[in-house]
PDB file of C-alpha atoms in Angstrom:
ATOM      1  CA  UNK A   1      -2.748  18.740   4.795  1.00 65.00           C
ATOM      2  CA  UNK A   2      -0.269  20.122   1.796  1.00 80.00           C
ATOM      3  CA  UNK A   3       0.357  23.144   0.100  1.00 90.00           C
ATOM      4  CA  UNK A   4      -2.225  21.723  -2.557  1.00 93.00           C
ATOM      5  CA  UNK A   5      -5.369  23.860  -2.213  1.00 93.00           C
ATOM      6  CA  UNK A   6      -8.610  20.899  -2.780  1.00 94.00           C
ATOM      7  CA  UNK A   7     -12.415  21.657  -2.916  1.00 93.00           C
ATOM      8  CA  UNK A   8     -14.413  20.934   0.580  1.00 94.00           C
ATOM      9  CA  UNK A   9     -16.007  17.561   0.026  1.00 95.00           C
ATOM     10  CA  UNK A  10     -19.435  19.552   0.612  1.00 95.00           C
ATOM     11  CA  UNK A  11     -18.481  21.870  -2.115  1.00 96.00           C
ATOM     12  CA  UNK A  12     -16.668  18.819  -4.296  1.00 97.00           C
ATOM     13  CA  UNK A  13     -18.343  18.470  -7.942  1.00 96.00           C
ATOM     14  CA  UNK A  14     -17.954  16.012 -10.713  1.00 97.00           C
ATOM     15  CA  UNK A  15     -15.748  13.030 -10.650  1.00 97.00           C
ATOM     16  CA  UNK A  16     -13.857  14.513  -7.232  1.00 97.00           C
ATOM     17  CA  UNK A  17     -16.986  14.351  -5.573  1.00 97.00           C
ATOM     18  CA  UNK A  18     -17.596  10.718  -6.283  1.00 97.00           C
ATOM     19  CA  UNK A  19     -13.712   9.969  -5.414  1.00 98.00           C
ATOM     20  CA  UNK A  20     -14.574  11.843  -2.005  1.00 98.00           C
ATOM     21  CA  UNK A  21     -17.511   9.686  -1.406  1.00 97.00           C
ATOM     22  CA  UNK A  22     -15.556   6.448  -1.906  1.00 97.00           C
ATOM     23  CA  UNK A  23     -13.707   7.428   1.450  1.00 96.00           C
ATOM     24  CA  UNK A  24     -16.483   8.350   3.459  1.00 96.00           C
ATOM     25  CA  UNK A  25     -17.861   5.564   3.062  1.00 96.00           C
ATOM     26  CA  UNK A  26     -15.361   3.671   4.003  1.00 95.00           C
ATOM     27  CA  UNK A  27     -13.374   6.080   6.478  1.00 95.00           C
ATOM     28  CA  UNK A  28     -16.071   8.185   7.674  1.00 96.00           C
ATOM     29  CA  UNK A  29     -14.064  11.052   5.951  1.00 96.00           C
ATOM     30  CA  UNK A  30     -11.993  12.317   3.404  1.00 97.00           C
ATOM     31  CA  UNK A  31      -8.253  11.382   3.519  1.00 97.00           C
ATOM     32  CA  UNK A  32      -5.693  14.291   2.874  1.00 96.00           C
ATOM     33  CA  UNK A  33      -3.997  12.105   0.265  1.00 97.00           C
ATOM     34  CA  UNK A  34      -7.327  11.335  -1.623  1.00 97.00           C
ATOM     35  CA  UNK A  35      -8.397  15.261  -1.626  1.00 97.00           C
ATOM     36  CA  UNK A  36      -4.842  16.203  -2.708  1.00 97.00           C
ATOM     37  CA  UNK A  37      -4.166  13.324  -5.423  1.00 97.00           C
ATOM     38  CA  UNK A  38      -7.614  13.898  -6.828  1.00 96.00           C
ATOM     39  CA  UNK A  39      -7.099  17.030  -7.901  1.00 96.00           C
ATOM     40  CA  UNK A  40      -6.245  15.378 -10.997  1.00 97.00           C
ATOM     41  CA  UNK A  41      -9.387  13.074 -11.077  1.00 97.00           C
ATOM     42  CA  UNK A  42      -8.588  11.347 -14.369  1.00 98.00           C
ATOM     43  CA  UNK A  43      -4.995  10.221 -13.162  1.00 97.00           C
ATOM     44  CA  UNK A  44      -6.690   8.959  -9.797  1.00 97.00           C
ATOM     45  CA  UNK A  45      -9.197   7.229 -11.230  1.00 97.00           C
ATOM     46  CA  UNK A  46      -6.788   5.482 -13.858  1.00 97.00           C
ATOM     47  CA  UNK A  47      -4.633   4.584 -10.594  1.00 96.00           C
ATOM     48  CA  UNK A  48      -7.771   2.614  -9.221  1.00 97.00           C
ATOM     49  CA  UNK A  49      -7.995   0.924 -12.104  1.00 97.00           C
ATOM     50  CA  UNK A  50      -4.378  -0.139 -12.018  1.00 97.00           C
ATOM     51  CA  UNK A  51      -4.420  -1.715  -8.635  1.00 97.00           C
ATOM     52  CA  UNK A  52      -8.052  -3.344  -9.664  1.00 97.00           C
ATOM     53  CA  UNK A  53      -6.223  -4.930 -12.085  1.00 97.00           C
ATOM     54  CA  UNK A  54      -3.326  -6.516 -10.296  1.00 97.00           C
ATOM     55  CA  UNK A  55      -5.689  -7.239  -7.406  1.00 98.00           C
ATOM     56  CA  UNK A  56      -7.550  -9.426  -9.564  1.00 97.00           C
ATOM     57  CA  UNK A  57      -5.089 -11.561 -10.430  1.00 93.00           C
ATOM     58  CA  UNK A  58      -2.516 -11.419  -7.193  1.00 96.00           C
ATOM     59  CA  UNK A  59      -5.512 -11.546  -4.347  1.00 97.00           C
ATOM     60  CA  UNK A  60      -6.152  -9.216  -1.817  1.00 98.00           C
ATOM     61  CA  UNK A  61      -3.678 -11.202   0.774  1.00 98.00           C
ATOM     62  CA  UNK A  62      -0.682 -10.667  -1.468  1.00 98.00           C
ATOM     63  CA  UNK A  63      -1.531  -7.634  -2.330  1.00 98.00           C
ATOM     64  CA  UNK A  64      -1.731  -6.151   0.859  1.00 98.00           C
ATOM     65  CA  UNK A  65       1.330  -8.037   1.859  1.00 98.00           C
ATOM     66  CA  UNK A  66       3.352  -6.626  -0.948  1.00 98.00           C
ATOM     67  CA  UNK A  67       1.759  -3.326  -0.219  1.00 98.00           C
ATOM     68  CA  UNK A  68       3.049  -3.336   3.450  1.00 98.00           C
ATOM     69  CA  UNK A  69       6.738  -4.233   2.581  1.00 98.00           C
ATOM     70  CA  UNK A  70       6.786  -2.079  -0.721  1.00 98.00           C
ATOM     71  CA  UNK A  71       5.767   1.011   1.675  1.00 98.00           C
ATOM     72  CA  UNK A  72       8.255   0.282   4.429  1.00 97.00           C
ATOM     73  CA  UNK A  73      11.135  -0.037   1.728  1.00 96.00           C
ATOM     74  CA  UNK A  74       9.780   3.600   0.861  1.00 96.00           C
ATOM     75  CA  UNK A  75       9.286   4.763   4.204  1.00 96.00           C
ATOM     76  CA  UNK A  76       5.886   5.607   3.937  1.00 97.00           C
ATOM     77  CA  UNK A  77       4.386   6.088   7.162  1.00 97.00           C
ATOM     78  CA  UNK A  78       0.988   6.866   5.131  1.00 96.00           C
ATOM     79  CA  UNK A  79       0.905   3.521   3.215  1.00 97.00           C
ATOM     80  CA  UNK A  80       1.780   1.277   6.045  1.00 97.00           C
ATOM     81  CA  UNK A  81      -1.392   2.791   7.852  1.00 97.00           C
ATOM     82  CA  UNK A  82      -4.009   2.458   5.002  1.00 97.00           C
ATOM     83  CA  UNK A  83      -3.308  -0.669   3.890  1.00 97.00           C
ATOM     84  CA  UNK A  84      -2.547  -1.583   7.875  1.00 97.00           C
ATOM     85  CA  UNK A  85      -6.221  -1.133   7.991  1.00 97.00           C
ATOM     86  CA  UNK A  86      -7.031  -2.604   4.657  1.00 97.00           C
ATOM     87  CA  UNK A  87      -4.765  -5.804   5.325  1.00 97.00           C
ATOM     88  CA  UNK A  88      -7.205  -6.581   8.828  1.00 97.00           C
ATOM     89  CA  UNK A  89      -9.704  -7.491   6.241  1.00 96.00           C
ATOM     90  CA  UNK A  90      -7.978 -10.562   5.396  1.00 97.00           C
ATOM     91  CA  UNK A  91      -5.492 -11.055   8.152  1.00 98.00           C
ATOM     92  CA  UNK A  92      -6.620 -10.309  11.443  1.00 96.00           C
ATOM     93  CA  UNK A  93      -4.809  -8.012  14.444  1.00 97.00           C
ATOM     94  CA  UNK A  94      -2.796 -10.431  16.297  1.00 97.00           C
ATOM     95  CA  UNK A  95      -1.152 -12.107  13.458  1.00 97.00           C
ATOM     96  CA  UNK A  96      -0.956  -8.521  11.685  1.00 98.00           C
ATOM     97  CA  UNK A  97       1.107  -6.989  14.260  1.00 97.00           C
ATOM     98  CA  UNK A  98       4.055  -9.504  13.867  1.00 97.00           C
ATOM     99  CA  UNK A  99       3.927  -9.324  10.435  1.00 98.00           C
ATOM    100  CA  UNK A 100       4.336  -5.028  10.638  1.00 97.00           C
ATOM    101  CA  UNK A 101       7.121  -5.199  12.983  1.00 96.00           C
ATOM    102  CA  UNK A 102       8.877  -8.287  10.767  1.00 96.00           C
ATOM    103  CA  UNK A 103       7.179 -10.098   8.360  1.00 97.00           C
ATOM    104  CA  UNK A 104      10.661 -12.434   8.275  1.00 97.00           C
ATOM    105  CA  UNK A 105       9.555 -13.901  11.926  1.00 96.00           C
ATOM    106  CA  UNK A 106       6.037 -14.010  11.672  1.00 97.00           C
ATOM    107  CA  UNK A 107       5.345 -17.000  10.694  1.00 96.00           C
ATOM    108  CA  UNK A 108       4.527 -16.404   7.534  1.00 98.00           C
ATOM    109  CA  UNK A 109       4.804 -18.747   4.681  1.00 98.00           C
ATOM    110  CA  UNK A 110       8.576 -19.428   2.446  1.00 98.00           C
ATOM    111  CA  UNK A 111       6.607 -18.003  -0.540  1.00 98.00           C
ATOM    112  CA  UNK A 112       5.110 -15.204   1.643  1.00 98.00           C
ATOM    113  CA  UNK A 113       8.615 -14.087   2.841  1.00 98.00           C
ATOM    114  CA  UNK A 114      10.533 -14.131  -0.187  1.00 98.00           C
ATOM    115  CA  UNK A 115       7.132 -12.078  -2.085  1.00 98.00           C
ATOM    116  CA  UNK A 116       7.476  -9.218   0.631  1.00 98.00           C
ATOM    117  CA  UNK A 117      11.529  -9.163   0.574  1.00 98.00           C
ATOM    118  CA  UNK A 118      11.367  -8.532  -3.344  1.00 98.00           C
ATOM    119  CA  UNK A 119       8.888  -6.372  -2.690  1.00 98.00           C
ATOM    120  CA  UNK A 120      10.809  -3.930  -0.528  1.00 97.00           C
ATOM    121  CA  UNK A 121      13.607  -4.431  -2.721  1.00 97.00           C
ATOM    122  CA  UNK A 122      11.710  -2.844  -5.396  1.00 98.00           C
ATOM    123  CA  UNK A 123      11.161  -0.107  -3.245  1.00 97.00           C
ATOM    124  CA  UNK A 124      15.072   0.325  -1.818  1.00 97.00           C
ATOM    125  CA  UNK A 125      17.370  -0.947  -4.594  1.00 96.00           C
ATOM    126  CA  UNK A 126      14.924  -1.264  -7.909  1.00 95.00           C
ATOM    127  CA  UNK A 127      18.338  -0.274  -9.833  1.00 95.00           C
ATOM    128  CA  UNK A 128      20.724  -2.834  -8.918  1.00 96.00           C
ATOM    129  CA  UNK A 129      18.173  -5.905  -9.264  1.00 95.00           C
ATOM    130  CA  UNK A 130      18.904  -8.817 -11.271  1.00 94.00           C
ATOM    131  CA  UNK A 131      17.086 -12.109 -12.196  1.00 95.00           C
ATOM    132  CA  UNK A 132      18.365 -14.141  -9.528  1.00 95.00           C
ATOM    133  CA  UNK A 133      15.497 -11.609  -7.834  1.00 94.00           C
ATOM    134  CA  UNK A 134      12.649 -13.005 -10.239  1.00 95.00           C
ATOM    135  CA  UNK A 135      13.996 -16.306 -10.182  1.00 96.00           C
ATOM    136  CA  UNK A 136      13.834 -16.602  -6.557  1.00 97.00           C
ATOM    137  CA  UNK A 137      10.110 -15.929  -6.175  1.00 98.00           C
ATOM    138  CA  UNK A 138      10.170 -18.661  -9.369  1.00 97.00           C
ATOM    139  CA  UNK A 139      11.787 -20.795  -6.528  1.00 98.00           C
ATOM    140  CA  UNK A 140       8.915 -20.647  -4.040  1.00 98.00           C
ATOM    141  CA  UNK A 141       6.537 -21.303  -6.653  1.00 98.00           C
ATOM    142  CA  UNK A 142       5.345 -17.869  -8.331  1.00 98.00           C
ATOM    143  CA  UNK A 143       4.468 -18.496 -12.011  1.00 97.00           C
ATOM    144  CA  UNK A 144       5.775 -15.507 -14.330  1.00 96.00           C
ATOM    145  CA  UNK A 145       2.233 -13.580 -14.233  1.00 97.00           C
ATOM    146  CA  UNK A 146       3.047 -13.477 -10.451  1.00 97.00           C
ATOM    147  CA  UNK A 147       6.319 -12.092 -10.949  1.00 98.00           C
ATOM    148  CA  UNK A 148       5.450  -9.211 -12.927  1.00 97.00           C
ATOM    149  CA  UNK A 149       2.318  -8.923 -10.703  1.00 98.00           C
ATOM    150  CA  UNK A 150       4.214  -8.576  -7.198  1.00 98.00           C
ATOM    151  CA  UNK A 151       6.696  -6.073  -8.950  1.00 98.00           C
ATOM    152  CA  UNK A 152       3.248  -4.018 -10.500  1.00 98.00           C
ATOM    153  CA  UNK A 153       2.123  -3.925  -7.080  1.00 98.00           C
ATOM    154  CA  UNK A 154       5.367  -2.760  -5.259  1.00 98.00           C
ATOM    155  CA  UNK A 155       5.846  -0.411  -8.217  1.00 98.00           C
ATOM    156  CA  UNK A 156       2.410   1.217  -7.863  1.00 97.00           C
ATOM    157  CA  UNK A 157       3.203   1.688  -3.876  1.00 97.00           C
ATOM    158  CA  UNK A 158       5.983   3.349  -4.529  1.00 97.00           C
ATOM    159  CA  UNK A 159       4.220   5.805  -7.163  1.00 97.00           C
ATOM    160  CA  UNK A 160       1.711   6.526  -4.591  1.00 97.00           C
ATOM    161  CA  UNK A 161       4.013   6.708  -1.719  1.00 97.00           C
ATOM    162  CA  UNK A 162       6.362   8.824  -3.420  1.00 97.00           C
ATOM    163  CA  UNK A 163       3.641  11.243  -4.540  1.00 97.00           C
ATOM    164  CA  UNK A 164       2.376  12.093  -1.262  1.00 97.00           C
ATOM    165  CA  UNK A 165       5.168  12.062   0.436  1.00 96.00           C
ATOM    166  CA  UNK A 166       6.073  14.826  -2.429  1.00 96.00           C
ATOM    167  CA  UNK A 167       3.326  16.211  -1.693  1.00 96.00           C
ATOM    168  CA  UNK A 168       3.478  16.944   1.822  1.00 96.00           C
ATOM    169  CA  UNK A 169       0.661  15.297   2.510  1.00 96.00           C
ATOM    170  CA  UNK A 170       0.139  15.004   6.434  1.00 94.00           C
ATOM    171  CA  UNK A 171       0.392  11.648   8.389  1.00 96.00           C
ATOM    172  CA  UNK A 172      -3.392   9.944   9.344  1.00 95.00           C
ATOM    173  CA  UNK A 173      -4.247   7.049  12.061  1.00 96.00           C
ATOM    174  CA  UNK A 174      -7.166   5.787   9.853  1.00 96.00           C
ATOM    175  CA  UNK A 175     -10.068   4.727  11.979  1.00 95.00           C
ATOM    176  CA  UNK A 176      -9.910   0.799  12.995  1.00 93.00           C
ATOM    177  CA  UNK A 177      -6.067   0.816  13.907  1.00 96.00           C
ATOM    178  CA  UNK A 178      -5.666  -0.162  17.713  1.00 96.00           C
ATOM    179  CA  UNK A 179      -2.731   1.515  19.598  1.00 96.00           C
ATOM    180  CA  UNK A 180      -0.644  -1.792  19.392  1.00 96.00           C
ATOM    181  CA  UNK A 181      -1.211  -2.453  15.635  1.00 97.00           C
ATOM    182  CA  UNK A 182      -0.121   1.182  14.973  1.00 96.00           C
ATOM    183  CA  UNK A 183       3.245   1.447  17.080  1.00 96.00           C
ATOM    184  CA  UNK A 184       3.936  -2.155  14.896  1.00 96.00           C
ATOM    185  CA  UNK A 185       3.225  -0.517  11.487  1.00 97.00           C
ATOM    186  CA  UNK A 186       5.408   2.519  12.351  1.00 95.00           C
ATOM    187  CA  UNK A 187       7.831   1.529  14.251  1.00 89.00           C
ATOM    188  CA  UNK A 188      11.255   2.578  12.529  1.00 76.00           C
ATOM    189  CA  UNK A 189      11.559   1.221   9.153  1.00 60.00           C
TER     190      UNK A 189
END
């Protein structure tokens, strides 16, 4: 798991326990990355909150999209499975798996494409970014809340990403991933 030491979910208390039961209900388990994150509940919970709020205004598509190439450009075999699994509720399997492998040639929309490049930019060269980045998602047709919204998003990723991967958190195949769909979201980045 990690060097972080995390209560049982049986023996979790509080606000852990009700972050624990978030992901059994919807993995049938508790991930290593929730028990070692929440063991500061209050910065957890504040991080759900964060990507409630740019879900709510970006969409679950995008946001999962954005997710995806914001955790390749970090190379965060973690991320790319969760949200992997997460992104088959609004896109399913066979159109997912191009997308994993290279969102560029999967048919994707123009707006779609440039959204995920800037993402992973964020994620691989945040320093050296200019406004001819912004203004080319303003090309495709993202308004400025957008803009700010798809960098939030691939921001957040890489705070998460970066954490665990800190961390030492161990690598999980989240239930629901088929043996195709995972090779695709980890081959090499």
């Amino acid at each position: 798991m990690s060097i972080i030491h995390t209560p049982d979910p049986a023996e979790a208390t509080g606000p852990i326990a009700e972050i624990y039961a978030k992901d059994e209900q919807d993995l049938g388990y508790v991930a290593d990355y929730t028990r070692v994150l929440s063991a500061n509940p209050e910065a957890y919970l504040a991080w759900e909150q964060l990507v409630k709020a740019i879900v709510a205004q970006l969409g679950v598509r995008r946001y999962e999209l954005v997710t995806l190439a914001a955790a390749q450009g970090v190379h965060s075999e973690h991320c790319r499975l969760a949200h992997g699994r997460k992104t088959l509720k609004v896109i399913d399997e066979q159109q997912l798996e191009p997308i994993a492998r290279d969102y560029r040639d999967a048919g994707l929309s123009e707006a779609e494409v440039a959204m995920m490049e800037y993402a992973e930019r964020v994620s691989t060269e945040s320093a050296s970014m200019t406004e001819a980045d912004s203004l080319r998602l303003r090309e495709v047709g993202f308004t400025d809340r957008e803009i700010v919204d798809i960098t939030l998003a691939a921001a957040a990723r890489n705070y998460f990403s970066r954490a665990i991967q800190a961390l030492a958190v161990r690598v999980e195949v989240p239930p629901g991933i088929s043996d195709r769909l995972r090779g695709a979201l980890l081959a090499p980045l």
